[in-house]
Amino acid sequence: MIIVKLMGGLGNQMFQYAAARALALEKGTWVYLDASFLMEDAKGRWTQREYELGVFNIQYNFERSGRVNFLRKLETSSYFRKISENKFWPFGFRHFNEPDSKFHPELFKYPRNTYLHGYFQSEKYFANYAGQIRRDFEIINSPDARNAAMLEQIRTVNSVSVHVRRGDYVTLKSASEFHGMMGLEYYTAGAQHIIEKTNKDVEFFIFSDEPGWVKANLKLPGKSTYIDWNAGKTAFEDMRLMSNCRHHIIANSSFSWWGAWLNPSEEKIVVAPKRWFAGSQAENDIVPHTWIKY
């Protein structure tokens, strides 16, 4: 079995599941989710999150046995991590600790019983199983009447999803320093790029965790519709709507990354930030090579 530790919000949990699912398919085994970290009290040190993958058609079990406690200790002990790589390691599980934000193909050399710790923010981990991953991330329940009507509108026009991530990027110092914010000029440049490339009238559908601020500050060169009614436990509805748009302007956010990636169209244009993180992790494989960096 492939056990993966869940950390972060919906987008991060999707990356972690997708990498584990790809490895499990490669090894002919199942995915088990370790949600124990999500139950820890953040005490203001990080953004408290909950398990959010239950809305999808994913294939998994929860791992609740005592071995999770042992495997998690390997995250903080470089000594045990090192000896766990030895062929004489006496336990049935290996531990893969993602060293940085780049793609690490050596993951696929690990055995069918492996514990994964990391964010795995690259489609390279699961590109060979893209169709299966998209099926896994189909939302089980139908949208309510308001979202269904918006979905129909999005599908009938040359739609562009625009995601503006604020929230803890603004309010939590550690998140702000690590991620940074995309400026308004990024969004206007991205909008202009898509208008020029499509040579059509476009309609922008704007999503944000702070819609009031966006309405007051973001002015794009085209008709704009603000989606401001999905939040908290229904935030996944924004991802459904985004993924049905034809083109995308994403934030430096795993949530909007998935909104664009789940759109399977080969004709889509995706505008993404040139610099994903404000601080460290400058080198990464987050943005696929077919997306446009601004």
PDB file of C-alpha atoms in Angstrom:
ATOM      1  CA  MET A   1       0.000   0.000   0.000  1.00  0.00           C
ATOM      2  CA  ILE A   2       1.003   3.616  -0.600  1.00  0.00           C
ATOM      3  CA  ILE A   3       0.297   5.809   2.435  1.00  0.00           C
ATOM      4  CA  VAL A   4       0.367   9.569   1.934  1.00  0.00           C
ATOM      5  CA  LYS A   5       0.336  12.233   4.619  1.00  0.00           C
ATOM      6  CA  LEU A   6      -2.254  14.946   3.935  1.00  0.00           C
ATOM      7  CA  MET A   7      -1.264  18.561   4.603  1.00  0.00           C
ATOM      8  CA  GLY A   8      -2.671  21.910   3.525  1.00  0.00           C
ATOM      9  CA  GLY A   9      -5.964  22.801   1.882  1.00  0.00           C
ATOM     10  CA  LEU A  10      -7.903  21.218  -0.951  1.00  0.00           C
ATOM     11  CA  GLY A  11      -5.344  21.883  -3.712  1.00  0.00           C
ATOM     12  CA  ASN A  12      -2.435  20.516  -1.700  1.00  0.00           C
ATOM     13  CA  GLN A  13      -4.396  17.437  -0.671  1.00  0.00           C
ATOM     14  CA  MET A  14      -5.195  16.817  -4.354  1.00  0.00           C
ATOM     15  CA  PHE A  15      -1.485  16.946  -5.279  1.00  0.00           C
ATOM     16  CA  GLN A  16      -0.626  14.521  -2.483  1.00  0.00           C
ATOM     17  CA  TYR A  17      -3.394  12.110  -3.460  1.00  0.00           C
ATOM     18  CA  ALA A  18      -2.511  12.309  -7.171  1.00  0.00           C
ATOM     19  CA  ALA A  19       1.162  11.442  -6.585  1.00  0.00           C
ATOM     20  CA  ALA A  20       0.212   8.565  -4.283  1.00  0.00           C
ATOM     21  CA  ARG A  21      -2.418   7.322  -6.730  1.00  0.00           C
ATOM     22  CA  ALA A  22       0.081   7.309  -9.606  1.00  0.00           C
ATOM     23  CA  LEU A  23       2.637   5.389  -7.546  1.00  0.00           C
ATOM     24  CA  ALA A  24      -0.045   2.947  -6.389  1.00  0.00           C
ATOM     25  CA  LEU A  25      -1.145   2.342  -9.997  1.00  0.00           C
ATOM     26  CA  GLU A  26       2.484   1.821 -10.993  1.00  0.00           C
ATOM     27  CA  LYS A  27       2.984  -0.748  -8.229  1.00  0.00           C
ATOM     28  CA  GLY A  28      -0.444  -2.408  -8.483  1.00  0.00           C
ATOM     29  CA  THR A  29      -1.609  -1.487  -5.004  1.00  0.00           C
ATOM     30  CA  TRP A  30      -3.941   0.894  -3.111  1.00  0.00           C
ATOM     31  CA  VAL A  31      -3.795   4.413  -1.675  1.00  0.00           C
ATOM     32  CA  TYR A  32      -4.167   4.925   2.065  1.00  0.00           C
ATOM     33  CA  LEU A  33      -4.593   8.447   3.456  1.00  0.00           C
ATOM     34  CA  ASP A  34      -2.939   9.585   6.695  1.00  0.00           C
ATOM     35  CA  ALA A  35      -5.095  12.507   7.875  1.00  0.00           C
ATOM     36  CA  SER A  36      -3.575  12.692  11.380  1.00  0.00           C
ATOM     37  CA  PHE A  37      -1.705  15.959  10.703  1.00  0.00           C
ATOM     38  CA  LEU A  38      -4.969  17.705   9.776  1.00  0.00           C
ATOM     39  CA  MET A  39      -6.280  16.905  13.253  1.00  0.00           C
ATOM     40  CA  GLU A  40      -3.369  18.612  15.012  1.00  0.00           C
ATOM     41  CA  ASP A  41      -3.961  22.027  16.572  1.00  0.00           C
ATOM     42  CA  ALA A  42      -2.091  24.572  14.417  1.00  0.00           C
ATOM     43  CA  LYS A  43      -2.012  27.092  17.308  1.00  0.00           C
ATOM     44  CA  GLY A  44      -1.566  29.920  14.793  1.00  0.00           C
ATOM     45  CA  ARG A  45       1.638  28.467  13.346  1.00  0.00           C
ATOM     46  CA  TRP A  46      -0.014  27.470  10.090  1.00  0.00           C
ATOM     47  CA  THR A  47      -3.495  27.650   8.555  1.00  0.00           C
ATOM     48  CA  GLN A  48      -5.738  25.046  10.170  1.00  0.00           C
ATOM     49  CA  ARG A  49      -7.194  22.734   7.534  1.00  0.00           C
ATOM     50  CA  GLU A  50      -9.673  19.872   7.351  1.00  0.00           C
ATOM     51  CA  TYR A  51      -9.926  16.770   5.198  1.00  0.00           C
ATOM     52  CA  GLU A  52     -11.481  17.974   1.921  1.00  0.00           C
ATOM     53  CA  LEU A  53     -11.171  15.119  -0.586  1.00  0.00           C
ATOM     54  CA  GLY A  54     -14.488  13.502   0.334  1.00  0.00           C
ATOM     55  CA  VAL A  55     -16.350  15.386  -2.424  1.00  0.00           C
ATOM     56  CA  PHE A  56     -14.458  13.496  -5.146  1.00  0.00           C
ATOM     57  CA  ASN A  57     -14.763  10.080  -6.715  1.00  0.00           C
ATOM     58  CA  ILE A  58     -11.361   9.040  -5.389  1.00  0.00           C
ATOM     59  CA  GLN A  59     -10.200   5.514  -4.567  1.00  0.00           C
ATOM     60  CA  TYR A  60      -8.666   5.232  -1.092  1.00  0.00           C
ATOM     61  CA  ASN A  61      -8.792   3.960   2.465  1.00  0.00           C
ATOM     62  CA  PHE A  62      -7.827   5.760   5.649  1.00  0.00           C
ATOM     63  CA  GLU A  63      -4.686   4.566   7.428  1.00  0.00           C
ATOM     64  CA  ARG A  64      -5.289   4.613  11.177  1.00  0.00           C
ATOM     65  CA  SER A  65      -2.875   1.959  12.483  1.00  0.00           C
ATOM     66  CA  GLY A  66      -0.068   2.707  14.948  1.00  0.00           C
ATOM     67  CA  ARG A  67       2.585   2.359  12.253  1.00  0.00           C
ATOM     68  CA  VAL A  68       1.722   5.885  11.074  1.00  0.00           C
ATOM     69  CA  ASN A  69       3.213   7.307  14.274  1.00  0.00           C
ATOM     70  CA  PHE A  70       6.450   5.446  13.602  1.00  0.00           C
ATOM     71  CA  LEU A  71       6.577   6.434   9.941  1.00  0.00           C
ATOM     72  CA  ARG A  72       5.970  10.094  10.782  1.00  0.00           C
ATOM     73  CA  LYS A  73       8.947  10.041  13.168  1.00  0.00           C
ATOM     74  CA  LEU A  74      11.148   9.441  10.135  1.00  0.00           C
ATOM     75  CA  GLU A  75      10.272  12.961   8.960  1.00  0.00           C
ATOM     76  CA  THR A  76      12.213  14.522  11.815  1.00  0.00           C
ATOM     77  CA  SER A  77      15.051  12.016  12.174  1.00  0.00           C
ATOM     78  CA  SER A  78      17.683  12.212   9.437  1.00  0.00           C
ATOM     79  CA  TYR A  79      19.424   9.235  11.101  1.00  0.00           C
ATOM     80  CA  PHE A  80      16.417   6.928  10.775  1.00  0.00           C
ATOM     81  CA  ARG A  81      15.659   8.238   7.280  1.00  0.00           C
ATOM     82  CA  LYS A  82      19.173   7.336   6.213  1.00  0.00           C
ATOM     83  CA  ILE A  83      19.141   3.833   7.622  1.00  0.00           C
ATOM     84  CA  SER A  84      15.653   3.260   6.183  1.00  0.00           C
ATOM     85  CA  GLU A  85      17.318   3.440   2.760  1.00  0.00           C
ATOM     86  CA  ASN A  86      19.540   0.482   3.644  1.00  0.00           C
ATOM     87  CA  LYS A  87      18.567  -2.809   2.025  1.00  0.00           C
ATOM     88  CA  PHE A  88      18.683  -4.464   5.442  1.00  0.00           C
ATOM     89  CA  TRP A  89      16.028  -2.094   6.844  1.00  0.00           C
ATOM     90  CA  PRO A  90      13.930  -4.561   8.853  1.00  0.00           C
ATOM     91  CA  PHE A  91      10.499  -2.887   8.529  1.00  0.00           C
ATOM     92  CA  GLY A  92       7.995  -3.493   5.776  1.00  0.00           C
ATOM     93  CA  PHE A  93       7.691   0.180   4.784  1.00  0.00           C
ATOM     94  CA  ARG A  94       9.993   2.700   3.156  1.00  0.00           C
ATOM     95  CA  HIS A  95       9.667   6.437   3.724  1.00  0.00           C
ATOM     96  CA  PHE A  96       9.895   9.005   0.915  1.00  0.00           C
ATOM     97  CA  ASN A  97      10.490  12.537   2.165  1.00  0.00           C
ATOM     98  CA  GLU A  98      10.231  15.079  -0.694  1.00  0.00           C
ATOM     99  CA  PRO A  99      13.436  17.161  -0.436  1.00  0.00           C
ATOM    100  CA  ASP A 100      12.244  20.261  -2.349  1.00  0.00           C
ATOM    101  CA  SER A 101       9.633  21.511  -4.845  1.00  0.00           C
ATOM    102  CA  LYS A 102      11.236  19.930  -7.900  1.00  0.00           C
ATOM    103  CA  PHE A 103      10.059  16.715  -9.525  1.00  0.00           C
ATOM    104  CA  HIS A 104      11.864  13.640  -8.173  1.00  0.00           C
ATOM    105  CA  PRO A 105      11.465  10.645 -10.518  1.00  0.00           C
ATOM    106  CA  GLU A 106      13.285   8.414  -8.011  1.00  0.00           C
ATOM    107  CA  LEU A 107       9.964   8.198  -6.193  1.00  0.00           C
ATOM    108  CA  PHE A 108       8.914   5.520  -8.670  1.00  0.00           C
ATOM    109  CA  LYS A 109      11.819   3.298  -7.622  1.00  0.00           C
ATOM    110  CA  TYR A 110      10.295   2.931  -4.181  1.00  0.00           C
ATOM    111  CA  PRO A 111       8.463  -0.313  -3.335  1.00  0.00           C
ATOM    112  CA  ARG A 112       4.722  -0.950  -3.151  1.00  0.00           C
ATOM    113  CA  ASN A 113       4.759  -0.317   0.604  1.00  0.00           C
ATOM    114  CA  THR A 114       5.882   3.309   0.937  1.00  0.00           C
ATOM    115  CA  TYR A 115       4.922   6.277   3.110  1.00  0.00           C
ATOM    116  CA  LEU A 116       4.934   9.652   1.297  1.00  0.00           C
ATOM    117  CA  HIS A 117       5.653  12.982   2.955  1.00  0.00           C
ATOM    118  CA  GLY A 118       5.636  16.127   0.810  1.00  0.00           C
ATOM    119  CA  TYR A 119       3.541  18.386  -1.414  1.00  0.00           C
ATOM    120  CA  PHE A 120       4.362  16.798  -4.816  1.00  0.00           C
ATOM    121  CA  GLN A 121       3.317  19.922  -6.726  1.00  0.00           C
ATOM    122  CA  SER A 122       4.126  18.779 -10.242  1.00  0.00           C
ATOM    123  CA  GLU A 123       1.990  17.070 -12.870  1.00  0.00           C
ATOM    124  CA  LYS A 124       5.082  15.041 -13.776  1.00  0.00           C
ATOM    125  CA  TYR A 125       4.246  12.727 -10.877  1.00  0.00           C
ATOM    126  CA  PHE A 126       0.904  11.739 -12.408  1.00  0.00           C
ATOM    127  CA  ALA A 127       1.009  12.816 -16.082  1.00  0.00           C
ATOM    128  CA  ASN A 128       1.078   9.157 -17.205  1.00  0.00           C
ATOM    129  CA  TYR A 129      -2.255   8.638 -15.448  1.00  0.00           C
ATOM    130  CA  ALA A 130      -3.866  12.003 -16.264  1.00  0.00           C
ATOM    131  CA  GLY A 131      -7.138  10.467 -17.456  1.00  0.00           C
ATOM    132  CA  GLN A 132      -7.519   8.380 -14.302  1.00  0.00           C
ATOM    133  CA  ILE A 133      -6.639  11.307 -12.043  1.00  0.00           C
ATOM    134  CA  ARG A 134      -9.262  13.501 -13.743  1.00  0.00           C
ATOM    135  CA  ARG A 135     -11.866  10.751 -13.286  1.00  0.00           C
ATOM    136  CA  ASP A 136     -10.884  10.421  -9.627  1.00  0.00           C
ATOM    137  CA  PHE A 137     -11.423  14.152  -9.153  1.00  0.00           C
ATOM    138  CA  GLU A 138     -14.927  14.164 -10.604  1.00  0.00           C
ATOM    139  CA  ILE A 139     -17.262  15.684  -8.018  1.00  0.00           C
ATOM    140  CA  ILE A 140     -19.754  13.105  -6.774  1.00  0.00           C
ATOM    141  CA  ASN A 141     -22.770  15.358  -6.211  1.00  0.00           C
ATOM    142  CA  SER A 142     -24.510  17.545  -8.783  1.00  0.00           C
ATOM    143  CA  PRO A 143     -24.267  21.334  -8.359  1.00  0.00           C
ATOM    144  CA  ASP A 144     -27.113  23.238  -6.727  1.00  0.00           C
ATOM    145  CA  ALA A 145     -29.418  25.377  -8.871  1.00  0.00           C
ATOM    146  CA  ARG A 146     -27.315  28.551  -8.685  1.00  0.00           C
ATOM    147  CA  ASN A 147     -24.045  26.810  -9.569  1.00  0.00           C
ATOM    148  CA  ALA A 148     -25.768  24.736 -12.268  1.00  0.00           C
ATOM    149  CA  ALA A 149     -27.038  27.937 -13.911  1.00  0.00           C
ATOM    150  CA  MET A 150     -23.567  29.485 -13.768  1.00  0.00           C
ATOM    151  CA  LEU A 151     -22.052  26.286 -15.184  1.00  0.00           C
ATOM    152  CA  GLU A 152     -24.401  26.538 -18.157  1.00  0.00           C
ATOM    153  CA  GLN A 153     -23.455  30.186 -18.713  1.00  0.00           C
ATOM    154  CA  ILE A 154     -19.722  29.374 -18.515  1.00  0.00           C
ATOM    155  CA  ARG A 155     -20.093  26.625 -21.110  1.00  0.00           C
ATOM    156  CA  THR A 156     -21.875  28.849 -23.643  1.00  0.00           C
ATOM    157  CA  VAL A 157     -19.345  31.711 -23.888  1.00  0.00           C
ATOM    158  CA  ASN A 158     -15.613  32.145 -24.477  1.00  0.00           C
ATOM    159  CA  SER A 159     -15.036  31.915 -20.736  1.00  0.00           C
ATOM    160  CA  VAL A 160     -11.866  32.713 -18.804  1.00  0.00           C
ATOM    161  CA  SER A 161     -11.517  31.807 -15.141  1.00  0.00           C
ATOM    162  CA  VAL A 162      -9.562  34.312 -13.060  1.00  0.00           C
ATOM    163  CA  HIS A 163      -8.525  33.292  -9.559  1.00  0.00           C
ATOM    164  CA  VAL A 164      -7.302  35.844  -7.016  1.00  0.00           C
ATOM    165  CA  ARG A 165      -5.897  34.228  -3.867  1.00  0.00           C
ATOM    166  CA  ARG A 166      -5.789  36.390  -0.749  1.00  0.00           C
ATOM    167  CA  GLY A 167      -6.963  34.980   2.618  1.00  0.00           C
ATOM    168  CA  ASP A 168      -4.005  33.733   4.663  1.00  0.00           C
ATOM    169  CA  TYR A 169      -1.592  35.089   2.029  1.00  0.00           C
ATOM    170  CA  VAL A 170      -2.591  38.482   3.470  1.00  0.00           C
ATOM    171  CA  THR A 171      -3.470  37.749   7.098  1.00  0.00           C
ATOM    172  CA  LEU A 172      -0.807  35.185   8.133  1.00  0.00           C
ATOM    173  CA  LYS A 173       2.739  36.556   8.158  1.00  0.00           C
ATOM    174  CA  SER A 174       4.444  33.204   7.518  1.00  0.00           C
ATOM    175  CA  ALA A 175       2.145  32.488   4.535  1.00  0.00           C
ATOM    176  CA  SER A 176       2.625  35.995   3.135  1.00  0.00           C
ATOM    177  CA  GLU A 177       6.410  35.758   3.337  1.00  0.00           C
ATOM    178  CA  PHE A 178       6.493  32.297   1.800  1.00  0.00           C
ATOM    179  CA  HIS A 179       3.975  32.729  -1.029  1.00  0.00           C
ATOM    180  CA  GLY A 180       3.706  36.460  -1.751  1.00  0.00           C
ATOM    181  CA  MET A 181       0.818  38.083  -3.633  1.00  0.00           C
ATOM    182  CA  MET A 182       0.185  38.456  -7.346  1.00  0.00           C
ATOM    183  CA  GLY A 183      -0.159  42.139  -8.298  1.00  0.00           C
ATOM    184  CA  LEU A 184      -3.105  43.529 -10.245  1.00  0.00           C
ATOM    185  CA  GLU A 185      -0.819  44.147 -13.233  1.00  0.00           C
ATOM    186  CA  TYR A 186      -0.297  40.367 -13.516  1.00  0.00           C
ATOM    187  CA  TYR A 187      -4.021  39.842 -14.056  1.00  0.00           C
ATOM    188  CA  THR A 188      -4.446  42.650 -16.580  1.00  0.00           C
ATOM    189  CA  ALA A 189      -1.426  41.400 -18.569  1.00  0.00           C
ATOM    190  CA  GLY A 190      -2.798  37.842 -18.511  1.00  0.00           C
ATOM    191  CA  ALA A 191      -6.223  39.021 -19.643  1.00  0.00           C
ATOM    192  CA  GLN A 192      -4.720  40.981 -22.518  1.00  0.00           C
ATOM    193  CA  HIS A 193      -2.664  37.945 -23.583  1.00  0.00           C
ATOM    194  CA  ILE A 194      -5.737  35.718 -23.803  1.00  0.00           C
ATOM    195  CA  ILE A 195      -7.749  38.359 -25.684  1.00  0.00           C
ATOM    196  CA  GLU A 196      -4.969  38.687 -28.275  1.00  0.00           C
ATOM    197  CA  LYS A 197      -4.454  34.922 -28.640  1.00  0.00           C
ATOM    198  CA  THR A 198      -8.119  33.976 -28.982  1.00  0.00           C
ATOM    199  CA  ASN A 199      -9.081  36.977 -31.127  1.00  0.00           C
ATOM    200  CA  LYS A 200     -12.586  36.642 -29.708  1.00  0.00           C
ATOM    201  CA  ASP A 201     -14.778  38.394 -27.199  1.00  0.00           C
ATOM    202  CA  VAL A 202     -14.039  36.844 -23.857  1.00  0.00           C
ATOM    203  CA  GLU A 203     -15.978  36.827 -20.608  1.00  0.00           C
ATOM    204  CA  PHE A 204     -14.097  36.720 -17.338  1.00  0.00           C
ATOM    205  CA  PHE A 205     -15.399  34.700 -14.400  1.00  0.00           C
ATOM    206  CA  ILE A 206     -13.627  35.905 -11.296  1.00  0.00           C
ATOM    207  CA  PHE A 207     -13.108  33.738  -8.218  1.00  0.00           C
ATOM    208  CA  SER A 208     -11.540  34.770  -4.934  1.00  0.00           C
ATOM    209  CA  ASP A 209     -11.579  34.076  -1.215  1.00  0.00           C
ATOM    210  CA  GLU A 210     -11.965  37.849  -0.791  1.00  0.00           C
ATOM    211  CA  PRO A 211     -14.525  38.832  -3.472  1.00  0.00           C
ATOM    212  CA  GLY A 212     -15.257  42.265  -1.969  1.00  0.00           C
ATOM    213  CA  TRP A 213     -11.640  43.347  -2.376  1.00  0.00           C
ATOM    214  CA  VAL A 214     -11.502  41.993  -5.915  1.00  0.00           C
ATOM    215  CA  LYS A 215     -14.687  43.794  -6.987  1.00  0.00           C
ATOM    216  CA  ALA A 216     -13.269  47.046  -5.678  1.00  0.00           C
ATOM    217  CA  ASN A 217      -9.783  46.721  -7.147  1.00  0.00           C
ATOM    218  CA  LEU A 218      -9.559  44.413 -10.176  1.00  0.00           C
ATOM    219  CA  LYS A 219     -10.741  45.881 -13.481  1.00  0.00           C
ATOM    220  CA  LEU A 220     -10.269  43.671 -16.546  1.00  0.00           C
ATOM    221  CA  PRO A 221     -10.754  44.608 -20.242  1.00  0.00           C
ATOM    222  CA  GLY A 222     -13.969  42.678 -20.816  1.00  0.00           C
ATOM    223  CA  LYS A 223     -17.251  41.580 -19.287  1.00  0.00           C
ATOM    224  CA  SER A 224     -16.652  40.262 -15.778  1.00  0.00           C
ATOM    225  CA  THR A 225     -18.831  38.059 -13.596  1.00  0.00           C
ATOM    226  CA  TYR A 226     -17.944  37.634  -9.929  1.00  0.00           C
ATOM    227  CA  ILE A 227     -18.553  34.260  -8.280  1.00  0.00           C
ATOM    228  CA  ASP A 228     -18.938  35.155  -4.607  1.00  0.00           C
ATOM    229  CA  TRP A 229     -21.270  32.584  -3.064  1.00  0.00           C
ATOM    230  CA  ASN A 230     -19.104  29.463  -2.678  1.00  0.00           C
ATOM    231  CA  ALA A 231     -16.942  29.376   0.451  1.00  0.00           C
ATOM    232  CA  GLY A 232     -15.829  27.045   3.228  1.00  0.00           C
ATOM    233  CA  LYS A 233     -17.209  23.546   2.712  1.00  0.00           C
ATOM    234  CA  THR A 234     -18.643  24.475  -0.719  1.00  0.00           C
ATOM    235  CA  ALA A 235     -15.424  26.048  -2.071  1.00  0.00           C
ATOM    236  CA  PHE A 236     -14.949  22.985  -4.285  1.00  0.00           C
ATOM    237  CA  GLU A 237     -17.859  24.329  -6.380  1.00  0.00           C
ATOM    238  CA  ASP A 238     -15.562  27.161  -7.487  1.00  0.00           C
ATOM    239  CA  MET A 239     -13.089  24.543  -8.706  1.00  0.00           C
ATOM    240  CA  ARG A 240     -15.848  22.820 -10.687  1.00  0.00           C
ATOM    241  CA  LEU A 241     -16.828  26.111 -12.314  1.00  0.00           C
ATOM    242  CA  MET A 242     -13.220  27.078 -13.041  1.00  0.00           C
ATOM    243  CA  SER A 243     -12.429  23.736 -14.655  1.00  0.00           C
ATOM    244  CA  ASN A 244     -15.316  24.243 -17.107  1.00  0.00           C
ATOM    245  CA  CYS A 245     -13.963  27.563 -18.370  1.00  0.00           C
ATOM    246  CA  ARG A 246     -12.126  27.531 -21.714  1.00  0.00           C
ATOM    247  CA  HIS A 247      -9.083  29.461 -20.540  1.00  0.00           C
ATOM    248  CA  HIS A 248      -7.540  30.359 -17.204  1.00  0.00           C
ATOM    249  CA  ILE A 249      -5.543  32.985 -15.327  1.00  0.00           C
ATOM    250  CA  ILE A 250      -4.402  31.371 -12.111  1.00  0.00           C
ATOM    251  CA  ALA A 251      -2.890  32.665  -8.880  1.00  0.00           C
ATOM    252  CA  ASN A 252       0.175  31.168  -7.187  1.00  0.00           C
ATOM    253  CA  SER A 253      -2.271  28.809  -5.550  1.00  0.00           C
ATOM    254  CA  SER A 254      -2.667  25.046  -5.772  1.00  0.00           C
ATOM    255  CA  PHE A 255      -6.457  25.584  -5.711  1.00  0.00           C
ATOM    256  CA  SER A 256      -6.511  27.537  -8.960  1.00  0.00           C
ATOM    257  CA  TRP A 257      -3.781  25.273 -10.421  1.00  0.00           C
ATOM    258  CA  TRP A 258      -6.244  22.399 -10.219  1.00  0.00           C
ATOM    259  CA  GLY A 259      -9.062  24.551 -11.596  1.00  0.00           C
ATOM    260  CA  ALA A 260      -6.982  24.927 -14.759  1.00  0.00           C
ATOM    261  CA  TRP A 261      -5.461  21.427 -14.893  1.00  0.00           C
ATOM    262  CA  LEU A 262      -8.812  19.633 -14.593  1.00  0.00           C
ATOM    263  CA  ASN A 263      -9.860  21.265 -17.866  1.00  0.00           C
ATOM    264  CA  PRO A 264      -8.767  18.519 -20.328  1.00  0.00           C
ATOM    265  CA  SER A 265      -8.947  20.713 -23.456  1.00  0.00           C
ATOM    266  CA  GLU A 266      -5.784  20.849 -25.548  1.00  0.00           C
ATOM    267  CA  GLU A 267      -6.947  24.265 -26.813  1.00  0.00           C
ATOM    268  CA  LYS A 268      -6.932  25.931 -23.413  1.00  0.00           C
ATOM    269  CA  ILE A 269      -4.637  28.829 -22.597  1.00  0.00           C
ATOM    270  CA  VAL A 270      -3.384  28.959 -19.027  1.00  0.00           C
ATOM    271  CA  VAL A 271      -1.596  32.038 -17.711  1.00  0.00           C
ATOM    272  CA  ALA A 272       0.433  31.290 -14.577  1.00  0.00           C
ATOM    273  CA  PRO A 273       2.813  33.259 -12.335  1.00  0.00           C
ATOM    274  CA  LYS A 274       6.440  33.363 -13.433  1.00  0.00           C
ATOM    275  CA  ARG A 275       7.505  33.261  -9.789  1.00  0.00           C
ATOM    276  CA  TRP A 276       5.400  30.868  -7.695  1.00  0.00           C
ATOM    277  CA  PHE A 277       6.980  31.446  -4.286  1.00  0.00           C
ATOM    278  CA  ALA A 278       8.156  34.724  -2.781  1.00  0.00           C
ATOM    279  CA  GLY A 279      10.916  33.217  -0.652  1.00  0.00           C
ATOM    280  CA  SER A 280      12.750  29.933  -0.979  1.00  0.00           C
ATOM    281  CA  GLN A 281      11.768  27.065  -3.305  1.00  0.00           C
ATOM    282  CA  ALA A 282      12.562  29.337  -6.263  1.00  0.00           C
ATOM    283  CA  GLU A 283      13.274  26.290  -8.407  1.00  0.00           C
ATOM    284  CA  ASN A 284      10.236  24.100  -8.877  1.00  0.00           C
ATOM    285  CA  ASP A 285       8.280  22.120 -11.457  1.00  0.00           C
ATOM    286  CA  ILE A 286       4.825  23.406 -10.577  1.00  0.00           C
ATOM    287  CA  VAL A 287       3.870  25.154 -13.815  1.00  0.00           C
ATOM    288  CA  PRO A 288       3.551  22.749 -16.790  1.00  0.00           C
ATOM    289  CA  HIS A 289       5.634  23.674 -19.837  1.00  0.00           C
ATOM    290  CA  THR A 290       2.521  24.297 -21.962  1.00  0.00           C
ATOM    291  CA  TRP A 291       1.277  27.073 -19.666  1.00  0.00           C
ATOM    292  CA  ILE A 292       2.247  30.720 -20.222  1.00  0.00           C
ATOM    293  CA  LYS A 293       4.260  32.366 -17.458  1.00  0.00           C
ATOM    294  CA  TYR A 294       3.767  36.078 -16.671  1.00  0.00           C
TER     295      TYR A 294
END
